[in-house]
Short mmCIF file of C-alpha atoms in Angstrom, two decimals:
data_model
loop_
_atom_site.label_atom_id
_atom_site.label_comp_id
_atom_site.label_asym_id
_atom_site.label_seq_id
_atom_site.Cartn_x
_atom_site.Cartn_y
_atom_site.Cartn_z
CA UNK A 71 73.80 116.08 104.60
CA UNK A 72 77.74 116.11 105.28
CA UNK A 73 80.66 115.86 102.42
CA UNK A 74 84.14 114.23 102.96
CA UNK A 75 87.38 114.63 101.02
CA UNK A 76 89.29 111.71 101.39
CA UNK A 77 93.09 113.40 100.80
CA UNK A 78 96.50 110.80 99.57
CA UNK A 79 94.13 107.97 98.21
CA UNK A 80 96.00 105.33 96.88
CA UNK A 81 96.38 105.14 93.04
CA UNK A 82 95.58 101.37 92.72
CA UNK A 83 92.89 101.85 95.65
CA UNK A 84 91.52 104.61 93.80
CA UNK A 85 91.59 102.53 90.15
CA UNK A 86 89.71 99.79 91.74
CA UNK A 87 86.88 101.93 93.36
CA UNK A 88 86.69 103.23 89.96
CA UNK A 89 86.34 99.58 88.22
CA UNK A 90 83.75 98.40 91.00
CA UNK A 91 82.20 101.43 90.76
CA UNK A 92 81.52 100.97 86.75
CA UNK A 93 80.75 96.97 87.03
CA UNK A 94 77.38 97.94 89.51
CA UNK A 95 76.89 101.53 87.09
CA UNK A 96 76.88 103.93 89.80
CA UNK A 97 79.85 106.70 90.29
CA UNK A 98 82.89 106.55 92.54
CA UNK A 99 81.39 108.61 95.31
CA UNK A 100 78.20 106.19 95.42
CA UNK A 101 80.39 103.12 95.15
CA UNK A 102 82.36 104.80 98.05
CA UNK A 103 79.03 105.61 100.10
CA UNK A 104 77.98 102.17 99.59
CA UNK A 105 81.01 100.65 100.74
CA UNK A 106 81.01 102.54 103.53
CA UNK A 107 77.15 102.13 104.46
CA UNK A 108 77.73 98.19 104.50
CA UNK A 109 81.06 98.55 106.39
CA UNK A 110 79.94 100.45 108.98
CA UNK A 111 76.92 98.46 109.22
CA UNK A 112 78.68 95.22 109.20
CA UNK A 113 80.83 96.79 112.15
CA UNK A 114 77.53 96.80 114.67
CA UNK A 115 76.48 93.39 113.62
CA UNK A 116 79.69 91.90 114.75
CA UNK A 117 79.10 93.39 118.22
CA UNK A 118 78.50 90.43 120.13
CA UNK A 119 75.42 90.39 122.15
CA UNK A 120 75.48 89.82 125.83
CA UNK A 121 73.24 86.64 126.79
CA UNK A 122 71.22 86.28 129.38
CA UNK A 123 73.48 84.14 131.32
CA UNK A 124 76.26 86.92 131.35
CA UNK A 125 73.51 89.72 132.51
CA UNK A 126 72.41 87.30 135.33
CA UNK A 127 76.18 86.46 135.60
CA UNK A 128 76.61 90.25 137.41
CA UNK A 129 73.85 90.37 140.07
CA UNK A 130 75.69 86.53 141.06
CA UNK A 131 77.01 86.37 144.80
CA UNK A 132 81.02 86.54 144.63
CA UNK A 133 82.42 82.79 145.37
CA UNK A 134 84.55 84.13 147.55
CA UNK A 135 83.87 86.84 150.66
CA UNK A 136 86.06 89.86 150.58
CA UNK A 137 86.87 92.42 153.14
CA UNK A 138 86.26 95.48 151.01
CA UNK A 139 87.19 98.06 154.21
CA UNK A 140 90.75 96.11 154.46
CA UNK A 141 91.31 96.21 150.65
CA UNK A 142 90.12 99.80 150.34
CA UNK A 143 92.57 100.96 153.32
CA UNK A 144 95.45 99.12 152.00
CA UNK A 145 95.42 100.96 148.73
CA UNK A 146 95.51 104.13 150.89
CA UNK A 147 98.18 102.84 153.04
CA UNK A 148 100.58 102.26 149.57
CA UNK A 149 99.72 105.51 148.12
CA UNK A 150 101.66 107.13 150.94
CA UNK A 151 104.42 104.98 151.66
#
């Protein structure tokens, strides 16, 4: 299992760790794992999922028909102009 120093903490950041830490009983380093369990946790839930509508939404015909050839050799033609 990894350790991290966290370096320049912030005194009133550091105090308040402290105080949350004592109000559940559990030190400042499991307060801090805690906290950053749930954060990090929280951080993939708000992912938003993609719906089946947007998967479908990719294999969809384009609305409108494109020449890819011309577009492709006019992006060569610019690049040495």
């Amino acid at each position: 299992m990894g350790s991290l120093t966290i370096r320049k903490l912030d005194d009133d950041l550091k105090k308040k760790l402290r105080v949350r830490a004592a109000n559940h009983g559990v030190s400042m380093e499991e307060e801090a794992r805690r906290l950053l369990h749930r954060g990090l946790d929280e951080t993939a839930a708000q992912k938003p999922k993609p719906s089946v509508e947007s998967i479908l939404a990719f294999g969809k015909r384009p609305d409108l028909l494109f020449d890819l050839k011309k577009i492709s050799d006019d992006m060569w033609d610019e690049s040495f102009d």
